[in-house]
CSV table of C-alpha atoms in Angstrom, one decimal:
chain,number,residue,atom,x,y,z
A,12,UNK,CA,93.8,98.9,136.7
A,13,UNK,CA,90.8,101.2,136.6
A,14,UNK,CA,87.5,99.1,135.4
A,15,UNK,CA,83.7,99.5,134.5
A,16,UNK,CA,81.0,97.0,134.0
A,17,UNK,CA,82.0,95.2,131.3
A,18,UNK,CA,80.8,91.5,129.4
A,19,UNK,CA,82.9,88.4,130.3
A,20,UNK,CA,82.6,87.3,126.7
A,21,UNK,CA,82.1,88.8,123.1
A,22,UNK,CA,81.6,88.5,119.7
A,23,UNK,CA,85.1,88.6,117.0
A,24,UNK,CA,85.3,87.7,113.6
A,25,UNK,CA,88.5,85.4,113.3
A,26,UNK,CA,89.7,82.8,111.1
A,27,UNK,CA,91.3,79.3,111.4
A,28,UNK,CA,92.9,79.0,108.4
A,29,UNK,CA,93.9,81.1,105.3
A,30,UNK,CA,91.4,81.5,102.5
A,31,UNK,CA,88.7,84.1,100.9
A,32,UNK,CA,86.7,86.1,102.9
A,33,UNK,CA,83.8,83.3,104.1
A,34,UNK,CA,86.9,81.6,105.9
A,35,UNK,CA,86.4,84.6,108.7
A,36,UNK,CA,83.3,83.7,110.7
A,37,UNK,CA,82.0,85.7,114.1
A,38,UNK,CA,83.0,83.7,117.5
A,39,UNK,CA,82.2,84.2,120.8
A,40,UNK,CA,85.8,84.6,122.9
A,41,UNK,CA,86.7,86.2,126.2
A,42,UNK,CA,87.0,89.8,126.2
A,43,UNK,CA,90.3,90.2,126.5
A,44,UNK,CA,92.3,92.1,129.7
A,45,UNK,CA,94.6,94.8,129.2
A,46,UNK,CA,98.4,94.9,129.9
A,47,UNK,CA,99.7,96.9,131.9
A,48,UNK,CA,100.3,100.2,128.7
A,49,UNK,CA,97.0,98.9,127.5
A,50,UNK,CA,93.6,100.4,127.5
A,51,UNK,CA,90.9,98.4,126.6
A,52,UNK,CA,88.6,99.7,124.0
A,53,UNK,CA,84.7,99.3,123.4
A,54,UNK,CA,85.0,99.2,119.5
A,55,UNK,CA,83.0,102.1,117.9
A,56,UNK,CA,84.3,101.6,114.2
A,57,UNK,CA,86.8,99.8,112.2
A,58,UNK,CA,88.1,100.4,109.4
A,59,UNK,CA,89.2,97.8,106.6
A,60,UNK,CA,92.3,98.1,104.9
A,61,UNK,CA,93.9,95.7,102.3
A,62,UNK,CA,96.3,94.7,104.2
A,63,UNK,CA,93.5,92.6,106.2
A,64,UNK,CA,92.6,91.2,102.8
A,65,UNK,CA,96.2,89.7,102.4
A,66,UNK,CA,96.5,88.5,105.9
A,67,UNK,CA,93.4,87.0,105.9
A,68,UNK,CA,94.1,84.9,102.4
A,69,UNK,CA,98.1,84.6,103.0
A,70,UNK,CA,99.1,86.2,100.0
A,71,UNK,CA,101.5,87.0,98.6
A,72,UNK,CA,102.3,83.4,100.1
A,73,UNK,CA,106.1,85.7,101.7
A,74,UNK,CA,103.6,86.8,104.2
A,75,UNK,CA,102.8,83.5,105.7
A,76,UNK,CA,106.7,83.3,106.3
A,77,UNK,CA,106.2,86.0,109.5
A,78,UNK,CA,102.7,85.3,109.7
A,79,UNK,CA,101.7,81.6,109.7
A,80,UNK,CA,103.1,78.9,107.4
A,81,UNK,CA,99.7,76.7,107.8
A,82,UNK,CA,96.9,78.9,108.9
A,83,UNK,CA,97.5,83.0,110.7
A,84,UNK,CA,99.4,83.2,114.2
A,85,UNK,CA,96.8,86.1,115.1
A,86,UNK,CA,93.6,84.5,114.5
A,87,UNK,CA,91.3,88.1,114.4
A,88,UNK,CA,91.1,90.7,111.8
A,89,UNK,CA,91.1,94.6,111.6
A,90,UNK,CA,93.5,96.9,112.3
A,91,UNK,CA,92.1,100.3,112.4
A,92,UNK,CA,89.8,100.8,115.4
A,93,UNK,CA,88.1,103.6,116.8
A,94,UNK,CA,86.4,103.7,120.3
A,95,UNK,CA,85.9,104.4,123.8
A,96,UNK,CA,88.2,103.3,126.9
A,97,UNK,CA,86.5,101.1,129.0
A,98,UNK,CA,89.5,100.4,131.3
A,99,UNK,CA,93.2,101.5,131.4
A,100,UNK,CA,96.5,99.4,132.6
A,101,UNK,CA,98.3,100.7,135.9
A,102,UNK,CA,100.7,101.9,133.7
A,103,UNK,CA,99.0,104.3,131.4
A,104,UNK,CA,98.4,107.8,132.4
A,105,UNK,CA,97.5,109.8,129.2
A,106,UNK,CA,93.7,108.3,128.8
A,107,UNK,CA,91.1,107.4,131.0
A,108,UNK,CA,87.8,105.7,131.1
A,109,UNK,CA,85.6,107.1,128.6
A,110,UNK,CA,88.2,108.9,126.4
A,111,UNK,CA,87.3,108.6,122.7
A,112,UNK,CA,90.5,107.2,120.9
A,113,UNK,CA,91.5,106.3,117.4
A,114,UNK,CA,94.4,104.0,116.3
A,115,UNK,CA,95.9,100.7,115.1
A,116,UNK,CA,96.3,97.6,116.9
A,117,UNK,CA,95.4,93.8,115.8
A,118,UNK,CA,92.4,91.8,116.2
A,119,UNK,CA,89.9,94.9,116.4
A,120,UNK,CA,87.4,93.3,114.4
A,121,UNK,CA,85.5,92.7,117.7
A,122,UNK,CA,83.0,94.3,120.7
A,123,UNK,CA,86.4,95.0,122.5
A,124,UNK,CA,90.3,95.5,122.2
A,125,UNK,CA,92.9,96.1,124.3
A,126,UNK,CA,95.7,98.6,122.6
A,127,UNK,CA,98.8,99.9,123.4
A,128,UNK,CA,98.0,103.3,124.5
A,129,UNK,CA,101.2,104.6,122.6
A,130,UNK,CA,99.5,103.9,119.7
A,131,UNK,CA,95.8,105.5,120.1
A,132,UNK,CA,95.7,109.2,119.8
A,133,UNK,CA,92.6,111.6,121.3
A,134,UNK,CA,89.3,112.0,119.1
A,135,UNK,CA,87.9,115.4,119.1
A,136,UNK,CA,83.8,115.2,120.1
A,137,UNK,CA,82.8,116.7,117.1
A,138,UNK,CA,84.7,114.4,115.0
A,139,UNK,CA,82.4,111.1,114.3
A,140,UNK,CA,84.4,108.1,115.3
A,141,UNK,CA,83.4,106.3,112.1
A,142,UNK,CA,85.1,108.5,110.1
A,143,UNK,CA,87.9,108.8,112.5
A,144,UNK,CA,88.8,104.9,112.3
A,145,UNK,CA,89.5,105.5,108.4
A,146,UNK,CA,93.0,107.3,109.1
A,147,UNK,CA,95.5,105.1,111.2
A,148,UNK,CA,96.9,102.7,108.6
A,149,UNK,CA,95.9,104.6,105.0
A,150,UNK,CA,96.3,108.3,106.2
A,151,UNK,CA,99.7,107.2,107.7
A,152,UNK,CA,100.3,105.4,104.1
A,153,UNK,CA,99.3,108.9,102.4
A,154,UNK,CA,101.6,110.9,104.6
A,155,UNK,CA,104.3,108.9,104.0
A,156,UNK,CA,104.1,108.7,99.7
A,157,UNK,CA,103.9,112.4,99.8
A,158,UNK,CA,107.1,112.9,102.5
A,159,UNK,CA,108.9,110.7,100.5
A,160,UNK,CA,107.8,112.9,97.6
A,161,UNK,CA,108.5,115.8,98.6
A,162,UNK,CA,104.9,116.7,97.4
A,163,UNK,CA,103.7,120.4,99.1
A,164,UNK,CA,103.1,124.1,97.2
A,165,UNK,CA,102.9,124.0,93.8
A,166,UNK,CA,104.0,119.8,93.3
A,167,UNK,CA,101.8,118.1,90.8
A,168,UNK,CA,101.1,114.8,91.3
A,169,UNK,CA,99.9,112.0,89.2
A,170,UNK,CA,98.4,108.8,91.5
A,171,UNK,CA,98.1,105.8,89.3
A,172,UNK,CA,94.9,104.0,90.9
A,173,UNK,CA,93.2,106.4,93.1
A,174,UNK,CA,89.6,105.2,93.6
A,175,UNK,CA,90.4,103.1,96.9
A,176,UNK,CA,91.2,104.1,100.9
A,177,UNK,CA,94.9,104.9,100.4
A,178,UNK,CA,94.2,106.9,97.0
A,179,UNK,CA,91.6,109.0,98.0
A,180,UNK,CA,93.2,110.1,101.5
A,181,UNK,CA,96.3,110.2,99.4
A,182,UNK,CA,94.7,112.5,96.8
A,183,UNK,CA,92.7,114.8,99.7
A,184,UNK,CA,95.8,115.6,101.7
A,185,UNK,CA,98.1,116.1,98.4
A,186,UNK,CA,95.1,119.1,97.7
A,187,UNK,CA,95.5,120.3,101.4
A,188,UNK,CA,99.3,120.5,100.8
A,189,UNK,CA,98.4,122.9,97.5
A,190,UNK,CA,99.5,120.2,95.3
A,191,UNK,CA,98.2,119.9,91.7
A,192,UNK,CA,97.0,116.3,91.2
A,193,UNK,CA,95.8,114.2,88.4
A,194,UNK,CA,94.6,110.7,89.2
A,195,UNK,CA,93.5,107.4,87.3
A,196,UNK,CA,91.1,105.2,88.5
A,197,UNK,CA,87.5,103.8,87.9
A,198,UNK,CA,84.6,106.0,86.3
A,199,UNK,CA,82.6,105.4,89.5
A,200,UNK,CA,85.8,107.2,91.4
A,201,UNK,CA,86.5,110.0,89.1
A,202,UNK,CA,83.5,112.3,90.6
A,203,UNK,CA,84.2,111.5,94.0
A,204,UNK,CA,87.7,112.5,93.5
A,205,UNK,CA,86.8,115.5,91.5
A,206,UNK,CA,84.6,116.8,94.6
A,207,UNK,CA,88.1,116.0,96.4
A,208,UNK,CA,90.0,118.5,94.7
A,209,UNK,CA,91.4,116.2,91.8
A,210,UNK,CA,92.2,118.3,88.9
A,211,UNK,CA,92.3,115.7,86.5
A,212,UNK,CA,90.7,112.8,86.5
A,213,UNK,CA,91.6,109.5,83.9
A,214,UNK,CA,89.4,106.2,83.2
A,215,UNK,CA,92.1,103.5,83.4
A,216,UNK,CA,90.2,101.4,80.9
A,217,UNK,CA,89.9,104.1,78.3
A,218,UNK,CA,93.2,105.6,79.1
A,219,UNK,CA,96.9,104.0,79.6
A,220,UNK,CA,98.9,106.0,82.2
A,221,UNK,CA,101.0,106.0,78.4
A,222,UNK,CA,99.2,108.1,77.2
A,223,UNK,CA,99.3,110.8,79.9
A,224,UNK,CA,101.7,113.8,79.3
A,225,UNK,CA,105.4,112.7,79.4
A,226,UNK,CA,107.8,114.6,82.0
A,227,UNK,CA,105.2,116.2,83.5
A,228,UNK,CA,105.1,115.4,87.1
A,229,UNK,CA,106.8,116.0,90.3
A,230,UNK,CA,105.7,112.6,91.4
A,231,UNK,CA,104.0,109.9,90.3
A,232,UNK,CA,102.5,107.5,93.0
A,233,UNK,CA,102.0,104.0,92.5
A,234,UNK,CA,98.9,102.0,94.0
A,235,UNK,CA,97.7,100.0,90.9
A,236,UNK,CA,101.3,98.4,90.7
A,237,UNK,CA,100.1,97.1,86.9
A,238,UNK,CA,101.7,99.7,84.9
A,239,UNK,CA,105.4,99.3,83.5
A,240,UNK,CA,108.3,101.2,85.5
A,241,UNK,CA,109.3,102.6,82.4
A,242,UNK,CA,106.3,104.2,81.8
A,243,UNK,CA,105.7,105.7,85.3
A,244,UNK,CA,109.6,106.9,84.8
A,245,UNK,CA,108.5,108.9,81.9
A,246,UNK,CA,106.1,110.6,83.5
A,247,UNK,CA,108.4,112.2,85.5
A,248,UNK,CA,110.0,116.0,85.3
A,249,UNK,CA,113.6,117.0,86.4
A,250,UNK,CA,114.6,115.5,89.9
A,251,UNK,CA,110.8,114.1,90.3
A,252,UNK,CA,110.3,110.6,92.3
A,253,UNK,CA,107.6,107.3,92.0
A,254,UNK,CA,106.2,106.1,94.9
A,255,UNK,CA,105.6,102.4,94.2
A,256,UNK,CA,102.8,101.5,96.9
A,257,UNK,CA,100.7,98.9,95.7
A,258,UNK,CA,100.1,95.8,93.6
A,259,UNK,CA,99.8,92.3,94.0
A,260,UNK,CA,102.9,91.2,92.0
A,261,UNK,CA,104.9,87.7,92.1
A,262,UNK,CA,101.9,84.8,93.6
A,263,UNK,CA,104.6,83.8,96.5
A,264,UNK,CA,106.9,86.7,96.5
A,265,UNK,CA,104.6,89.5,95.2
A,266,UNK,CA,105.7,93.2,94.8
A,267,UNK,CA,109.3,92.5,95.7
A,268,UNK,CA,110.3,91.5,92.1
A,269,UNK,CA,109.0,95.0,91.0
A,270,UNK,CA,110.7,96.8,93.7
A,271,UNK,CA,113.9,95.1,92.8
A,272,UNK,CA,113.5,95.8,89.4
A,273,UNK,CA,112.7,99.8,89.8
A,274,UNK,CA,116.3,99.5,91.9
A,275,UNK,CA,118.3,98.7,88.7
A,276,UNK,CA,116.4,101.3,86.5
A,277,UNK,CA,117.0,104.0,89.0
A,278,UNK,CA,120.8,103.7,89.1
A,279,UNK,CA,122.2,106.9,90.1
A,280,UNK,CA,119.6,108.7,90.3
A,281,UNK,CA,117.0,107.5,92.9
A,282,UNK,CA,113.8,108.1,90.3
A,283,UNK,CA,112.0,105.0,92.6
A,284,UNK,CA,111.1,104.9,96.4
A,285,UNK,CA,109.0,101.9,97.5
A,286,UNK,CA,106.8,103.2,100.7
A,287,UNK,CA,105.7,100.7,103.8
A,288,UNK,CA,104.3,102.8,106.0
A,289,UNK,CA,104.0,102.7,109.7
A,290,UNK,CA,101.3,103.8,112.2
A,291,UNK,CA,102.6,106.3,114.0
A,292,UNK,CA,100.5,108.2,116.3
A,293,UNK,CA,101.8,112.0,115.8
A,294,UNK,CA,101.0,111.3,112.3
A,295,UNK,CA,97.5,110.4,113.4
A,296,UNK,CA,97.0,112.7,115.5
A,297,UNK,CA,97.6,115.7,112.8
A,298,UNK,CA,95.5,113.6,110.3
A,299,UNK,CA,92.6,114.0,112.9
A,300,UNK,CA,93.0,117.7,113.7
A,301,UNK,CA,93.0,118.0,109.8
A,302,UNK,CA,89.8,116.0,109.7
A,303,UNK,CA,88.1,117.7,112.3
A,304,UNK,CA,89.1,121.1,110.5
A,305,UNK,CA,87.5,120.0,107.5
A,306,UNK,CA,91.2,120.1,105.8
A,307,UNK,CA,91.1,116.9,104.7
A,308,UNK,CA,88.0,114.5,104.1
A,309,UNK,CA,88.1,110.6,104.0
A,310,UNK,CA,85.6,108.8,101.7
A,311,UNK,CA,83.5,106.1,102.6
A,312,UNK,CA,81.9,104.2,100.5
A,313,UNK,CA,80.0,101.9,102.8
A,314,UNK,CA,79.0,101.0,106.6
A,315,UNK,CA,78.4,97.7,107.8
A,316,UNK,CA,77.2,96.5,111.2
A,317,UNK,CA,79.7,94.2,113.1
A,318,UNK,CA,77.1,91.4,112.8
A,319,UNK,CA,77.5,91.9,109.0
A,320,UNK,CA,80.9,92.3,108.9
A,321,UNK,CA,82.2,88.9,106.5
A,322,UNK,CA,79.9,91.2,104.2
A,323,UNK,CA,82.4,93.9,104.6
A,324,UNK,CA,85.1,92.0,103.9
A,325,UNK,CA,83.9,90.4,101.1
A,326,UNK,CA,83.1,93.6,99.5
A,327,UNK,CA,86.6,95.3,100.5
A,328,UNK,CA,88.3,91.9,98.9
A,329,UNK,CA,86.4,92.8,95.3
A,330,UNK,CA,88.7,95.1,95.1
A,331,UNK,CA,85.8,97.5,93.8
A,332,UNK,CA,85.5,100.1,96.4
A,333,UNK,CA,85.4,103.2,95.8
A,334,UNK,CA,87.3,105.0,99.0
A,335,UNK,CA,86.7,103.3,102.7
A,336,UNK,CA,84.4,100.2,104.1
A,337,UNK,CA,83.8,100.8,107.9
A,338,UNK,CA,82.7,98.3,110.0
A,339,UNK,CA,80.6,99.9,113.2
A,340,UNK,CA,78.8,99.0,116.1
A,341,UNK,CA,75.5,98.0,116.8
């Protein structure tokens, strides 16, 4: 294993037990070793994603099923992590020491993280690794809505609650494709996602998705998960598709009554597609060439210091921002 200098200890943000965001505090642990595919990382950025907000509270209370019964197996938060390789396991042989990497992982909410280097992909050097961190886990998501879509030339696309990570990446790379898309979400959102490419923007609390032209869209994606299927079904044209992506749902088995439901209203036709997405790291990798090229451009609405980070969460569990939250180093 090839090493530098590096701290015995370190400071993480973890939690003993499931609850709102003051349950994760910052502890001093060892910094960990890597395996022998692992490269440990000196954490530049991290990016929160919801999905940390419903690990870290347990819900929908399924979750705790794979994930903890009492209190969370994996005791750190963050997923997303951008940084620099500080040491590589004998068995890794596409990064060395001082590499700039992005990916996904667990427990990156830290100083240091070890990885599987199958799952980190290059950062260019004039690509800031702040912005980097906001692609593994919601530009994979956004890829994988507009596959399942079909969306590309000449689509148009409505996205039912845009203003957060996964809707504007989703919205940006639908405009890279050449898609025409309309979007609901927040009035603080609607001029960040204008300056996106939007083409149409709708205030959610002025505005039903209802009320939005009937059989008009190629697509309709999902991440509110509020209004009724019927009503996203409407939306659609001849042989077009909803994504569902998003929504709390059921308080123990949340969206999984609404996916089951969109099932029996597809029937033959398969109007519905429910999208999990995975992290996979040729999908990153174009995702940063895109970002580098100035093809695509993730929002963020706010950086926090790593010393501030139960701030950052706190603010991503409001469920008020407005694009990305990106916790970086100090």
């Amino acid at each position: 294993m090839t090493t530098h200098t590096i701290p015995q200890t370190m400071t993480a943000w973890r939690q003993h037990a499931y609850g709102p965001a003051d349950v994760v505090q910052a502890e001093t642990v060892p910094v960990p070793s890597p395996g022998r595919k692992d490269v440990l990382l000196k954490v530049a950025a991290v990016s929160l994603n919801s999905g940390d907000i419903h690990l870290m509270r347990g819900e929908p209370r399924v979750v705790r099923l794979f994930f903890g019964l009492r209190r969370p197996r994996t005791r750190g938060r963050g997923m997303d992590v951008a940084g620099t390789v500080v040491a590589v396991g004998a068995g890794v042989t596409g990064f060395a020491v001082g590499d700039l990497v992005v990916g996904a992982g667990e427990e990156t909410l830290a100083e240091f993280v070890a990885v599987k280097a199958d799952r980190l992909t290059a950062v260019p050097a004039d690509l800031d690794p702040v912005i980097a961190a906001t692609l593994p886990v919601a530009g994979n998501t956004a890829a994988t809505i507009l596959d399942a879509c079909g969306v590309g030339e000449g689509s148009k696309v409505l996205l039912v609650g845009a203003g957060g990570g996964v809707g504007t990446l989703t919205a940006s790379l639908a405009v890279a494709r050449g898609a025409e898309v309309w979007a609901t979400c927040g009035a603080r959102a609607e001029p960040v996602l204008r300056d996106l490419g939007v083409a149409h923007t709708v205030d959610y609390r002025t505005h039903d998705v209802a009320s939005l032209p009937a059989g008009a869209f190629d697509a309709v994606v999902d991440i509110a998960g509020e209004p009724p299927l019927e009503v996203l079904r409407d939306r659609l044209g001849e042989g077009g598709t909803v994504a569902l992506v998003g929504g709390d749902g059921h308080s123990f088995w949340g969206p999984f009554p609404r996916i089951i439901r969109s099932l029996v209203l597809s029937r033959r036709a398969r109007r519905f597609r429910s999208v999990t997405a995975l992290t996979k790291t040729p999908v990153t990798a174009e995702l940063v060439r895109m970002t580098a090229a100035g093809v695509i451009r993730p929002v963020i609405e706010k950086t926090f210091g790593l010393s501030d980070a139960g701030a950052a969460i706190a603010h991503v569990e409001s469920g008020r921002t407005v694009g990305k939250v990106v916790v970086v180093a100090e």
